[in-house]
Coordinates of C-alpha atoms in Angstrom, one line a residue:
X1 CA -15.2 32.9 20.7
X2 CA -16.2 32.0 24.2
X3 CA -13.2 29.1 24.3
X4 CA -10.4 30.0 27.0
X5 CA -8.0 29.4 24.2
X6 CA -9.4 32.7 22.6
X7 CA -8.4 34.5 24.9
X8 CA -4.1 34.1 24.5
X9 CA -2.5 36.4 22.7
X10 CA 0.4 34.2 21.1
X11 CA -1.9 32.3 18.6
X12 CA -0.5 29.6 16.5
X13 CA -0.6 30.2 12.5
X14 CA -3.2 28.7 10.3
X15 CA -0.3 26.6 8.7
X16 CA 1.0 25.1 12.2
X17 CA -2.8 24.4 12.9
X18 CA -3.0 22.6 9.3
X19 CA -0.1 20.8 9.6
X20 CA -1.4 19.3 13.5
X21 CA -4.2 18.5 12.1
X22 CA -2.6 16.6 9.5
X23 CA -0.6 14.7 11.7
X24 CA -3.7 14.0 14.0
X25 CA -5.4 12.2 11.0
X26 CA -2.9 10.4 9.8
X27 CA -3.0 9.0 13.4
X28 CA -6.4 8.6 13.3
X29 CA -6.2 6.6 10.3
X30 CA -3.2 4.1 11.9
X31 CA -5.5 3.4 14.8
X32 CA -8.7 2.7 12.8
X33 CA -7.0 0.5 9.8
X34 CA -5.8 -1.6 13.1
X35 CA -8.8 -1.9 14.3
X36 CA -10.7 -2.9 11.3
X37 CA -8.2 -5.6 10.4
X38 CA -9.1 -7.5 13.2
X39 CA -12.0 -8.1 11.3
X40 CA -10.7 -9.7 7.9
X41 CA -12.6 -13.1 7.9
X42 CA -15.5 -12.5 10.4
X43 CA -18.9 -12.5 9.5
X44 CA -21.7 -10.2 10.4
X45 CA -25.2 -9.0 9.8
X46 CA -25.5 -6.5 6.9
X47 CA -28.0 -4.3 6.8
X48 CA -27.8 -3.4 3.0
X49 CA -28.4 0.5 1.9
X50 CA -28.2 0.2 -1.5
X51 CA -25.7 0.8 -4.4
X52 CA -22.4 3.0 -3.5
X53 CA -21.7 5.9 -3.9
X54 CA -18.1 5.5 -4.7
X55 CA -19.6 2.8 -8.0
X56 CA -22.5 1.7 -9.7
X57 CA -20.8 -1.8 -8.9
X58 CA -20.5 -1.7 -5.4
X59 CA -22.8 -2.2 -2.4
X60 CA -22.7 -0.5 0.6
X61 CA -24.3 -1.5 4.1
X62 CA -23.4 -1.4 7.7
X63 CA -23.5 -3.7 10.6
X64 CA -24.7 -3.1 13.9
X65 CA -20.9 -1.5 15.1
X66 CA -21.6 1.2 11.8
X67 CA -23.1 4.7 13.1
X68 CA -25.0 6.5 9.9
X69 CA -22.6 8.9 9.1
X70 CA -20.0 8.6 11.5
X71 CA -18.3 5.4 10.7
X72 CA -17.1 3.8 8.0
X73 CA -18.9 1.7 5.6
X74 CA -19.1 -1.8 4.3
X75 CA -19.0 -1.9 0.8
X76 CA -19.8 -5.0 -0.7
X77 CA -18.1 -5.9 -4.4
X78 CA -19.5 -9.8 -4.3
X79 CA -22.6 -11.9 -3.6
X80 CA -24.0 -15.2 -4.5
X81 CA -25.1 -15.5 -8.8
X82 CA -28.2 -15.8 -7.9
X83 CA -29.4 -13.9 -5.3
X84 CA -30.9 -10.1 -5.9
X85 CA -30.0 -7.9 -3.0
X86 CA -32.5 -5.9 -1.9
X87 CA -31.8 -2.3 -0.2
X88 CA -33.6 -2.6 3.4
X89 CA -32.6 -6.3 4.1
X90 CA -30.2 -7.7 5.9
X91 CA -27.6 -10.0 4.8
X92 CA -24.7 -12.3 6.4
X93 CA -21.7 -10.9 4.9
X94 CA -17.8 -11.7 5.4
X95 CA -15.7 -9.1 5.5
X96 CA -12.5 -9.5 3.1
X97 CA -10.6 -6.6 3.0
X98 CA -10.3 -3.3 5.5
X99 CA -8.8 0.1 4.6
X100 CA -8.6 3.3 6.7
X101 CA -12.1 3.8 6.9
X102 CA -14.2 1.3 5.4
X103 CA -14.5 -2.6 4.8
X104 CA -14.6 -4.6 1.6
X105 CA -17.4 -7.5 2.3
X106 CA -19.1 -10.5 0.5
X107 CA -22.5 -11.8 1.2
X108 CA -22.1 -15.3 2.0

């Protein structure tokens, strides 16, 4: 309410703001799937937070460049036979795969 932009008279309709928005994201997306494929192939510290979410068979993590809830994540889908990842830990990881959002890593 106190926002100059309350203030005008001509508002723009709910659907012209949805579709702006719309188009802003879509945007947003472009810029930040660019910006995590520079990344395919690199390696990083993973600080591991457990299983996914999105599946029981995925990990997810976040390096240092991964804000708690702002960023994406780094969900992991493949680590060495062996080892037991532990939520807590950190791990070197290689990140194979990016998407709008998130990465798809391996602990190496």
């Amino acid at each position: 309410d106190g926002a100059g932009a309350y203030a005008i008279e001509d508002k723009i309709s709910a659907r012209e703001i949805e579709r702006r928005c719309k188009h802003l994201m879509q945007i947003q997306r472009t810029i930040s799937k660019k910006k995590k494929k520079v990344l395919v192939g690199k390696e990083f510290d993973l600080l591991l937070e457990g299983t996914s979410e999105e599946s029981d068979l995925l990990l997810e993590g976040r390096t240092a460049m991964h804000a708690p809830e702002i960023d994406g994540k780094v969900l992991v889908n493949d680590a060495p036979d062996k080892l037991q990842p532990v939520a807590g830990k950190f791990y070197r990881c290689k990140i194979t795969e990016a998407h709008d959002y998130d990465l798809i890593a391996k602990i190496v």
